[in-house]
Structure formats: structure tokens, C-alpha cells
Short mmCIF file of C-alpha atoms and ligand atoms in Angstrom, two decimals:
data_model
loop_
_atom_site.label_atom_id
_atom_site.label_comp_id
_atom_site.label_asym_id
_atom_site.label_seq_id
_atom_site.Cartn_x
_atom_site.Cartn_y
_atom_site.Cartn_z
CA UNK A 1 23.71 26.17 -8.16
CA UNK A 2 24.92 26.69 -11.41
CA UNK A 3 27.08 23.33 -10.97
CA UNK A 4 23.93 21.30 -9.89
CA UNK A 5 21.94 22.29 -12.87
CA UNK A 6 24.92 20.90 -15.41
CA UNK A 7 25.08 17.63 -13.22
CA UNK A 8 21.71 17.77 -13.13
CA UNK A 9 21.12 17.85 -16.88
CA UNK A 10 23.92 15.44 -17.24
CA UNK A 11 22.19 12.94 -15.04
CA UNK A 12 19.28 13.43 -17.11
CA UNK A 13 20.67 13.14 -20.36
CA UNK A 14 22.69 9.68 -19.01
CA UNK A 15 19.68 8.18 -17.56
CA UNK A 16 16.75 10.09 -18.44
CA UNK A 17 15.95 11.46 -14.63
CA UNK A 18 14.23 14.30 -13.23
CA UNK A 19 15.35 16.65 -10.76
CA UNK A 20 12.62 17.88 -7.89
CA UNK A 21 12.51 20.92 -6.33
CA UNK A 22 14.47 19.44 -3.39
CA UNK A 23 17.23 18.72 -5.76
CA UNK A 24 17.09 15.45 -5.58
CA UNK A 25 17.80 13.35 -8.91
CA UNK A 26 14.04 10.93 -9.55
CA UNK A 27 13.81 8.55 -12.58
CA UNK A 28 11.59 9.14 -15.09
CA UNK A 29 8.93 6.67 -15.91
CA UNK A 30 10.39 6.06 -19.69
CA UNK A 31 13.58 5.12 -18.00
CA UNK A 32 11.91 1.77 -16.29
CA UNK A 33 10.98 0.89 -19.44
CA UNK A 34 14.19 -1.12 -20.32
CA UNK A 35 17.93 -1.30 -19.09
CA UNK A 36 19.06 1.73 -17.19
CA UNK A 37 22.18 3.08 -15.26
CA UNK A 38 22.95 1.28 -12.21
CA UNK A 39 21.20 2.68 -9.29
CA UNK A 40 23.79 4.88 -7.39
CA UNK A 41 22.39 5.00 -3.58
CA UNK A 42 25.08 6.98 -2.30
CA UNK A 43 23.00 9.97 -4.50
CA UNK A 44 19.88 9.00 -5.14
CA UNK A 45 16.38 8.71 -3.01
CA UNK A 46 15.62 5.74 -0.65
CA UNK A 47 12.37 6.49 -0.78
CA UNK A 48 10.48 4.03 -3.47
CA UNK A 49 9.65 4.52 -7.07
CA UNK A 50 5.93 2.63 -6.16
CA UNK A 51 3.76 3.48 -3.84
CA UNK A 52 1.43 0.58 -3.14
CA UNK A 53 -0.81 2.00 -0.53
CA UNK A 54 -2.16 5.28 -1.49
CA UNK A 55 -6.05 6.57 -0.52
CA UNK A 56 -6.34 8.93 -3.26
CA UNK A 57 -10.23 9.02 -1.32
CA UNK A 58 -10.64 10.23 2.75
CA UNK A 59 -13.34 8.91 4.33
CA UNK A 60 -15.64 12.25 4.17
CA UNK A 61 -15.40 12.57 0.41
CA UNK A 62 -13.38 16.18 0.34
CA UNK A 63 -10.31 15.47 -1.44
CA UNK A 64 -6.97 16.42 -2.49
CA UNK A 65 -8.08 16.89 -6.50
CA UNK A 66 -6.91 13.90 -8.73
CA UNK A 67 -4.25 16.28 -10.54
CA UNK A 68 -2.92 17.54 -7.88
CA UNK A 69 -2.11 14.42 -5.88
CA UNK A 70 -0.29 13.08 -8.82
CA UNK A 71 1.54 16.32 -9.05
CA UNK A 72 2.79 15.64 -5.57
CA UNK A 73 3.50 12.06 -6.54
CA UNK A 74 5.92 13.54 -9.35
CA UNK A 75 7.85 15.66 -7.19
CA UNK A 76 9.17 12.66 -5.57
CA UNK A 77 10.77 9.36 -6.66
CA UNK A 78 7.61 7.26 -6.76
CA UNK A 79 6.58 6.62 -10.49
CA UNK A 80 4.18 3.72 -9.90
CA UNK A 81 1.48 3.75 -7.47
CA UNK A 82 -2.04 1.97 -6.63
CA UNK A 83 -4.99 4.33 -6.60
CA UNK A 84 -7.05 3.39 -3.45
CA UNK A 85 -9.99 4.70 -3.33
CA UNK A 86 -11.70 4.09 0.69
CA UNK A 87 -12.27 0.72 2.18
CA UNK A 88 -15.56 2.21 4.09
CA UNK A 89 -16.47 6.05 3.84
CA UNK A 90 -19.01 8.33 6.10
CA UNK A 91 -22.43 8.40 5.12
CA UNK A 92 -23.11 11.36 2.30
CA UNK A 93 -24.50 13.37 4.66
CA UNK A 94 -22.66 13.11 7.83
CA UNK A 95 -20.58 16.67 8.67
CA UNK A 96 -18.30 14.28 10.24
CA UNK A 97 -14.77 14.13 8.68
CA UNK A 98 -12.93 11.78 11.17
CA UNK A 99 -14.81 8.83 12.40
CA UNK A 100 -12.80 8.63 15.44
CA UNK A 101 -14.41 11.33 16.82
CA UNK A 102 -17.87 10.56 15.49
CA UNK A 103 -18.82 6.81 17.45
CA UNK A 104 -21.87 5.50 16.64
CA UNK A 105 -21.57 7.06 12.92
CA UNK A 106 -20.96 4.03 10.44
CA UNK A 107 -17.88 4.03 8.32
CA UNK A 108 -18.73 1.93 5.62
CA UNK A 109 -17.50 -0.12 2.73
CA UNK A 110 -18.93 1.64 -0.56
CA UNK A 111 -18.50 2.34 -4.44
CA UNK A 112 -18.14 5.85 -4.14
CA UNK A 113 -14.85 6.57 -3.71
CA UNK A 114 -13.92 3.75 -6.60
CA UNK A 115 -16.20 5.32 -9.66
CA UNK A 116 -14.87 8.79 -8.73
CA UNK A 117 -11.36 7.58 -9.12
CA UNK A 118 -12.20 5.45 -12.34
CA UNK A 119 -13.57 8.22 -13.97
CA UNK A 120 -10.41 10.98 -12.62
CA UNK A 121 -8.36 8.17 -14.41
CA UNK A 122 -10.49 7.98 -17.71
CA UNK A 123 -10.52 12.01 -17.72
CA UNK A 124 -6.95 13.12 -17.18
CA UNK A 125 -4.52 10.22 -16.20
CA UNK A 126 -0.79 11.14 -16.23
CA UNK A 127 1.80 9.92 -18.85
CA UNK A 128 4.48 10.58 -16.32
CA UNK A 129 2.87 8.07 -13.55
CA UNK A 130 1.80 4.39 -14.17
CA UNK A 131 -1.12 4.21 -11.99
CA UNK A 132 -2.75 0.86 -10.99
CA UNK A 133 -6.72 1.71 -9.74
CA UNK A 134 -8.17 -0.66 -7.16
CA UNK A 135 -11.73 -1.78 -5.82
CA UNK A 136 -12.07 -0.58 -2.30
CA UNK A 137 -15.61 -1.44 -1.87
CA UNK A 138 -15.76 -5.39 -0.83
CA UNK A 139 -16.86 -5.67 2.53
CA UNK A 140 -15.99 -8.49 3.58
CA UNK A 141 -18.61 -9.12 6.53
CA UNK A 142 -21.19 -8.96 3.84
CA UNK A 143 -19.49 -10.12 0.95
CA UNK A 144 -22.65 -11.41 -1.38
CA UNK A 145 -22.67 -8.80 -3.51
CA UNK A 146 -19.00 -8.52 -4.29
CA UNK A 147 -19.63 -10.47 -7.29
CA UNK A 148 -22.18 -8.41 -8.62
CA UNK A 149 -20.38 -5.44 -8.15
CA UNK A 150 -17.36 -6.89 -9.83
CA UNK A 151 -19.30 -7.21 -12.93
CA UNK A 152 -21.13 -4.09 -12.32
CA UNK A 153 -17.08 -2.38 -12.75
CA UNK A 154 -16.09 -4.43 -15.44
CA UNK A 155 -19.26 -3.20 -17.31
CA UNK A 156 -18.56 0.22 -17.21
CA UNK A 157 -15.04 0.28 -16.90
CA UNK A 158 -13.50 -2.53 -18.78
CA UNK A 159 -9.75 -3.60 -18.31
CA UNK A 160 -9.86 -0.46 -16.04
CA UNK A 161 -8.80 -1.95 -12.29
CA UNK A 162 -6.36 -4.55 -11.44
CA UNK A 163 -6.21 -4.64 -8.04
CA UNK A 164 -8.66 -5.18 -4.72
CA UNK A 165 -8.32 -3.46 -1.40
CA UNK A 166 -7.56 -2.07 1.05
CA UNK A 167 -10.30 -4.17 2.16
CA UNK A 168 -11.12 -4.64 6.06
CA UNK A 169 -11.12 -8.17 7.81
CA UNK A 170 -10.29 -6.96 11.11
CA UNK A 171 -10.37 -3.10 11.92
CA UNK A 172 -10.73 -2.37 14.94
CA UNK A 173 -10.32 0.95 14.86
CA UNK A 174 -13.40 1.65 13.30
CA UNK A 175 -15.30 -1.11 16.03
CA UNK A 176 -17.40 2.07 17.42
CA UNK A 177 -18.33 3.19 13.80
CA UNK A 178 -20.60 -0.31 12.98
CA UNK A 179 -17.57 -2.39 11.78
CA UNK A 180 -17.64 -6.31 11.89
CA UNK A 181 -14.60 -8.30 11.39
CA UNK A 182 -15.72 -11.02 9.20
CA UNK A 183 -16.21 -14.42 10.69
CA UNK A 184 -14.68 -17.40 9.90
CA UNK A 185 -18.66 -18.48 8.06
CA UNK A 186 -18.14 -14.75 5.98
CA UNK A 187 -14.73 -15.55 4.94
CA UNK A 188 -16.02 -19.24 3.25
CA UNK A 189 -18.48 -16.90 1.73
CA UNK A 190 -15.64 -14.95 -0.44
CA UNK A 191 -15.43 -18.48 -2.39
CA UNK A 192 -16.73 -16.69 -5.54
CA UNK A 193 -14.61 -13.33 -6.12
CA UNK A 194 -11.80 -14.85 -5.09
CA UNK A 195 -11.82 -17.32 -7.26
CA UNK A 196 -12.75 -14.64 -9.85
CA UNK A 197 -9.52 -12.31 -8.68
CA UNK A 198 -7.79 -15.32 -9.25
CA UNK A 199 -8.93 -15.78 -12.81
CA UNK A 200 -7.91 -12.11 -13.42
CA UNK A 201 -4.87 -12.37 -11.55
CA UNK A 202 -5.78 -9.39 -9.08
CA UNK A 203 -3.99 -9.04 -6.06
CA UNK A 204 -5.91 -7.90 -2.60
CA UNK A 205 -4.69 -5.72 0.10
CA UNK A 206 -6.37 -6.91 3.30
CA UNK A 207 -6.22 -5.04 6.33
CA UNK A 208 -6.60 -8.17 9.58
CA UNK A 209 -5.28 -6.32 12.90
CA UNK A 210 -3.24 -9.79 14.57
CA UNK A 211 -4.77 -8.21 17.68
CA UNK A 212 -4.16 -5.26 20.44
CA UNK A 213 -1.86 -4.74 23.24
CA UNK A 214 -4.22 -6.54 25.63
CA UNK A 215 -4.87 -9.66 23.63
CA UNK A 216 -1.78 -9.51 21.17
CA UNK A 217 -2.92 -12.52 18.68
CA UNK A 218 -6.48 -12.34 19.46
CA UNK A 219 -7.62 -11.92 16.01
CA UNK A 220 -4.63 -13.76 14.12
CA UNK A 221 -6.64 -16.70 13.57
CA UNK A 222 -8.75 -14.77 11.10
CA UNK A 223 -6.37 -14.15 8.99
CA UNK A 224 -5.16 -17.81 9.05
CA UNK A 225 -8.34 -18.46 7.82
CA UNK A 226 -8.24 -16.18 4.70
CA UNK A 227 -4.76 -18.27 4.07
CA UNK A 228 -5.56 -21.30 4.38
CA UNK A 229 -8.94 -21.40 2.78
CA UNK A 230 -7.63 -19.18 -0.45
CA UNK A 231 -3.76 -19.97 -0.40
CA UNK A 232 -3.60 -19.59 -4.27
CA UNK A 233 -4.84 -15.76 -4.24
CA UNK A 234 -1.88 -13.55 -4.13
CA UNK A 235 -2.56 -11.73 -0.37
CA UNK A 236 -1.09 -8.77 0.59
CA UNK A 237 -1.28 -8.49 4.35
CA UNK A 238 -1.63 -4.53 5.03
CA UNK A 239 0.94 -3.24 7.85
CA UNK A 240 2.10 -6.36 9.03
CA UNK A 241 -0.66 -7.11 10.59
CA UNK A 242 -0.64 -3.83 13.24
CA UNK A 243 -2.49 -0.88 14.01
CA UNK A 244 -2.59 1.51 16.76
CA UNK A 245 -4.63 -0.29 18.54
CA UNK A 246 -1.00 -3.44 18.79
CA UNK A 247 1.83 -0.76 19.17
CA UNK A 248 3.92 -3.56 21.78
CA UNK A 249 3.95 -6.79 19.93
CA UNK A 250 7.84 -8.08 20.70
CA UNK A 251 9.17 -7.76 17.96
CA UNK A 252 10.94 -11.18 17.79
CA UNK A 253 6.67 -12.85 18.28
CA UNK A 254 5.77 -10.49 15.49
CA UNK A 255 8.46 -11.73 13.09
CA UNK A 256 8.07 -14.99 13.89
CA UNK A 257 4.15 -15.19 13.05
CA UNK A 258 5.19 -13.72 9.88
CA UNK A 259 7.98 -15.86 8.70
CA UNK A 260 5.69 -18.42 9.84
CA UNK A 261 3.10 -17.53 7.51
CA UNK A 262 5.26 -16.25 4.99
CA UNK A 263 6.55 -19.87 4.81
CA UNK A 264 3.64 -21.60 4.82
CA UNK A 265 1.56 -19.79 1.75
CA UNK A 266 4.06 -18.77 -1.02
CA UNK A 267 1.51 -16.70 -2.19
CA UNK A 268 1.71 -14.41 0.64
CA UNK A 269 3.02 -11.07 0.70
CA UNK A 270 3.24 -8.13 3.36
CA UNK A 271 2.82 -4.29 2.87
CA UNK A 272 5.21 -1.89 5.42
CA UNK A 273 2.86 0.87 4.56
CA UNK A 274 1.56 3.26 7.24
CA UNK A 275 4.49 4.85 9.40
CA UNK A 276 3.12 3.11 13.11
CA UNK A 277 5.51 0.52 11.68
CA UNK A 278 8.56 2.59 11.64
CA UNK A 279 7.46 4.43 14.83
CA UNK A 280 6.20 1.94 17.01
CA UNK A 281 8.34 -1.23 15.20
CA UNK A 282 11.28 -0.24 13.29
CA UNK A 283 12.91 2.30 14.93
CA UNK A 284 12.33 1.31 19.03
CA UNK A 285 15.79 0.13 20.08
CA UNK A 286 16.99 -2.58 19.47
CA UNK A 287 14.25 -3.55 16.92
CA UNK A 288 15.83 -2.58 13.62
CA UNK A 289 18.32 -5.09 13.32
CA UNK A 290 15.69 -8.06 13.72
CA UNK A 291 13.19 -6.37 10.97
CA UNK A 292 16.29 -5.33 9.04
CA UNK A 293 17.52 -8.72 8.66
CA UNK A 294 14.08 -10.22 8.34
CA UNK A 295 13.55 -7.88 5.37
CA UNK A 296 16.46 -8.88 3.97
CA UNK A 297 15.31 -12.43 4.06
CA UNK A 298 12.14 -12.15 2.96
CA UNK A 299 12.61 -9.36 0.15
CA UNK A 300 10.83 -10.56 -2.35
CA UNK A 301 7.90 -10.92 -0.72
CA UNK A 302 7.24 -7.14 0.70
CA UNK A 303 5.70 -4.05 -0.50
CA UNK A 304 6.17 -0.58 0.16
CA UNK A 305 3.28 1.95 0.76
CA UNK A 306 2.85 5.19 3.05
CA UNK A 307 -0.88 4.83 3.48
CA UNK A 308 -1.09 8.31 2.69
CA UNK A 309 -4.73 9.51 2.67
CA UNK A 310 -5.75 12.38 0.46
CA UNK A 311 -7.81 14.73 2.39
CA UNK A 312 -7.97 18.14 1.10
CA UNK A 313 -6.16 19.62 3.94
CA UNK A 314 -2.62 17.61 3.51
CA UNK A 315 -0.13 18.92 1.51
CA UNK A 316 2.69 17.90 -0.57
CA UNK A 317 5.13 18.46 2.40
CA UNK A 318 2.74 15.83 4.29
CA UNK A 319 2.70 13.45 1.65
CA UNK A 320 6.50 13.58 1.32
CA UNK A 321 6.90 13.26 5.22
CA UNK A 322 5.02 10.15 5.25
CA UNK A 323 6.85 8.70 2.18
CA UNK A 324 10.14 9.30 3.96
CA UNK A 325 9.11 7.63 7.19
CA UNK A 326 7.46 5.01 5.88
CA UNK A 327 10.70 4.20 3.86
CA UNK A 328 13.29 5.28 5.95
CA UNK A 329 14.64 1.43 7.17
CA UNK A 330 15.15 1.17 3.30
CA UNK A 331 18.64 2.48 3.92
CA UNK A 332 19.78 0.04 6.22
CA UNK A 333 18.63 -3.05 3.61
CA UNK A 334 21.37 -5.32 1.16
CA UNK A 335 21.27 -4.00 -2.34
CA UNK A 336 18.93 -7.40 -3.74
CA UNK A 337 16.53 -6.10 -1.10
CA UNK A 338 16.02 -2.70 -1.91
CA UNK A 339 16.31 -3.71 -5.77
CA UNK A 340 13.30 -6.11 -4.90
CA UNK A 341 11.01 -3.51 -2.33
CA UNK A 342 11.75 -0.02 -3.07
CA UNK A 343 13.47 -0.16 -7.07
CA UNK A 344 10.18 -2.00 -7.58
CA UNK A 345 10.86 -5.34 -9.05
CA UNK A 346 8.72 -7.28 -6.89
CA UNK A 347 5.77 -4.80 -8.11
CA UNK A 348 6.60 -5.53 -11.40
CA UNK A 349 6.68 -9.37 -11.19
CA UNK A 350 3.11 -9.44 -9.14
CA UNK A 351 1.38 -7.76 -11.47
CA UNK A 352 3.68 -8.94 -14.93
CA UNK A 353 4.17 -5.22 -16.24
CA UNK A 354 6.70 -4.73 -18.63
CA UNK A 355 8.66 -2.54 -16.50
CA UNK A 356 12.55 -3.10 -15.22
CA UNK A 357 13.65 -2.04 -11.64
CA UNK A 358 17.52 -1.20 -12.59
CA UNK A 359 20.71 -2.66 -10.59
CA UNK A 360 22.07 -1.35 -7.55
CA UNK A 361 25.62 0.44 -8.55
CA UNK A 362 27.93 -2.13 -7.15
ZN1 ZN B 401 -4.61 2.08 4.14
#
């Protein structure tokens, strides 16, 4: 033990690290500031120093507190993170905490969840995390107030979010709780914010199911739509496109519809967050090889995230869990790869911060 600590220190000292609880060796924030030792991954995490999918907001309102979810953050290696608030919550009211179980109760796109986390971020954000806060509220079968409500946040929270989404085009999870996809008329409709989340350079996550076991590209051409019709927007396609409701797409049709796509709009990018990728995708046999290589390929233009959501009742161990599964084909990617997903370059470049993901120890 004794040992550890002096290694540990000495790590620390050498490239100003942190060591958890777990005894694992995590970077500080100050140490992405500029140059920094090599990054050994023999001994330290393949999990990723961003998380770019995080609910920090359930969908009932009752939630892990602000503090405390960032304290969980910095007992592991991620550093950098987008606060999500909810794309669609419960009504105020309802006593119903998971809409799965409540049909006919609407799930909603609203502002609540988005001005609570603006003003947990004005009152007590951390100077060991970089935190980027996001509008969840757009909903995108209704879009004509987005704009107002863009102006609405800038008003009383200037400079304060960088970043739309998750936003729903396609859910159809939440079908028996009143959501709409948008329709190809709605998605002509988003000609205004988009433009403006152009002009501010925001990204947005959208969440577009490519369709369901039955009918496995039912709903792809929506999400053709959104591309073609905004190509210059930076998109970030949430889960690669599936949900529980698509846990069979052949994995060689699912990578092809993505390189596809990932070819044809440069500004494109995809986010392996949620861990029905690495159980239903990733890790059947045979499969990781194909999204391994595909990964490889395409590094620079994927995000990691573990779609954690922050309802009261998980814990740090759950957060951790999902972080782990939701980056555990990190270890089988090349060394420009996981410099570009998980050391967080390509999070740097999309949203220009002045932040350095170090090299891979050759
Ligand atoms: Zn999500």
C-alpha cells in the first residue's frame, strides 16, 4: 500500500494526476491544459476523460444533487462532460417516475430541467470539471418556439450553454407517452435555430431511432432529412442510431448506413453513448472486429457518452458501471483512435477549447 501511495504521488508530481479510491491513476483537469506525459495505457483508465452524454436531470425531476454527481464524475477519469438536462420530462404533478410504466402519461420536451441546471452551474460549478451545459428543451415536432426560447436563455444566462440536445426526432420508446417523431414538413421548420446554432457554433445531439427489429430502416429516412436539409450544422447522431426497440440490426447493414452517411456530410458525427451498444452491438460474437475496425476508421468523427441518467436512486458504483461498459471496446482501438474518442481531442476540436488530449506512450 505503502508502495502505491509513493508511485502514486510520483505519478502526480510527473504529470499532475489524481489517484481514486479504486487506485486507479486519473488526470487532473490542469494537466489538459498544455503538453503532458505520454498516455501510458498499459496503467491507466480506458474509460474517457469526457463524457458527452450525461442527464444530470431524470425525467420525474428527483435528482442526484448537482454536487454530488460531479463528485462521482471526479472519482473517475472523465474531466470534461456535457450537462444534459431532459429531452422531455413527466408532467409536475404526475407520481410517475418511469414513463414506461405510465402509457398514456406525456413525456415531454420542457425548460425545466435546463434552468435548474443553469442555475446549479452559476451557484457552485467545479474547478476540477470543465462542464459544457446544453438546451434539452427543443422539441422538434413543434419546433416554433425554439427560437424564442433560445433568446429567452441567452437573456438570462448569457454565454452560459454551448450545446443542444439530446433532442428527440424519432423515439419510439416514448410512442405511448404522446411522442411524435417530427415529419419531414417539422424538420424544414427547424430552418431558423439551426441556422442560429450555426452562427454560435453549437453542436446538437439528436436522438432518430433508424428503426426496430420489425422494420429495421423504417425511420432512417428522417434522419436523412435532418442531413441533407442542414448538412453544415455539426450533428451528433445519439447511439448510432439504436435503441431497444433495434437490438438485431446486422451489424455489417448498420455500419454500412453509417459510413454511408458519415461520408456523405462531413459534418456528421456519432455518439457510442448508452451501453445497448456494447450489449446488443459490440460485444455479440463476431461483431467487435467489424465496429472495432470501423472505429478505427472513422475516429475522428465519434463521441463517447454513457447516457447516464441522474435519478436520485443511482449511485456512484452505477455511474461507474455504465462508464465502463459504455467504454469498454476502447481497449481494443489503435492508439490515434483512442487519442481522438476517449483522450478527448475530437471534443476539443468541435467545440475549439483550449484544451490538449496528450499522446499515447508509444
Ligand atoms: Zn440520452
Amino acid at each position: 500500500m505503502r508502495h502505491f501511495v509513493y508511485l502514486a504521488l510520483n505519478t502526480l508530481l510527473l504529470t499532475g494526476c489524481v489517484s481514486s479510491q479504486e487506485g486507479t491513476i486519473n488526470r487532473t483537469l490542469d494537466s489538459f491544459r498544455g503538453e503532458s506525459a505520454c498516455y501510458d495505457r498499459e496503467t491507466e483508465p480506458y474509460t474517457p476523460v469526457v463524457d458527452t452524454h450525461l442527464h444530470y436531470r431524470p425525467f420525474d425531476g428527483k435528482a442526484i444533487p448537482f454536487d454530488e454527481m460531479n463528485e462521482y464524475l471526479s472519482r473517475t477519469s472523465v474531466r470534461f462532460v456535457n450537462v444534459y438536462g431532459i429531452g422531455q420530462m413527466l408532467p409536475a404533478q404526475s407520481s410517475c417516475s418511469n414513463y414506461s410504466k405510465c402509457p398514456g402519461v406525456p413525456v415531454l420536451p420542457t425548460t425545466r430541467s435546463d434552468f435548474v441546471n443553469a442555475e446549479n452551474m452559476i451557484a457552485s460549478a467545479p474547478d476540477d470539471l470543465h462542464l459544457t451545459l446544453s438546451m434539452t428543451f427543443t422539441d422538434l415536432s413543434n419546433p416554433e418556439s425554439t427560437m424564442a426560447l433560445m433568446a429567452l436563455y441567452e437573456k438570462e444566462y448569457p454565454g452560459l450553454f454551448h450545446w443542444m440536445g439530446e433532442v428527440n426526432l424519432v423515439k419510439q420508446a416514448q410512442f405511448n407517452n404522446h411522442h411524435v417523431p417530427a415529419s419531414p414538413q417539422n424538420i424544414e421548420q427547424w430552418s431558423d435555430f439551426m441556422a442560429e446554432l450555426r452562427a454560435r457554433n453549437y453542436p446538437i445531439t439528436i436522438h432518430s431511432d433508424i428503426g426496430n427489429d420489425a422494420h429495421p430502416t423504417y425511420y432512417l429516412h428522417l434522419m436523412e432529412k435532418a442531413l441533407a436539409r442542414y448538412p453544415d450544422n455539426k450533428i451528433v447522431w445519439a447511439h448510432m442510431g439504436v435503441s431497444y426497440e433495434q437490438t438485431r440490426l446486422d451489424a455489417r447493414e448498420h455500419i454500412s448506413i453509417l459510413s454511408r452517411l458519415l461520408d456523405q456530410y462531413p459534418n456528421l458525427m456519432l455518439d457510442i453513448s448508452w451501453r445497448i451498444l456494447d450489449d446488443y452491438y459490440f460485444s455479440r460474437p463476431g461483431n467487435q472486429p467489424l465496429y472495432v475496425d470501423f472505429m478505427n476508421q472513422y475516429s475522428e468523427r465519434i463521441l463517447p457518452g454513457s447516457d447516464f441518467v441522474a435519478f436520485r436512486n443511482n449511485t456512484y458504483e452505477v455511474y461507474q458501471e455504465e462508464l465502463n461498459v459504455t467504454s469498454r471496446i476502447h481497449q481494443y482501438l489503435n492508439d490515434d483512435a483512442f487519442r481522438n474518442i476517449a483522450l478527448g481531442a475530437n471534443y476539443f476540436k468541435l467545440l475549439n477549447l483550449d484544451y490538449q488530449a496528450p499522446a499515447v506512450c508509444l
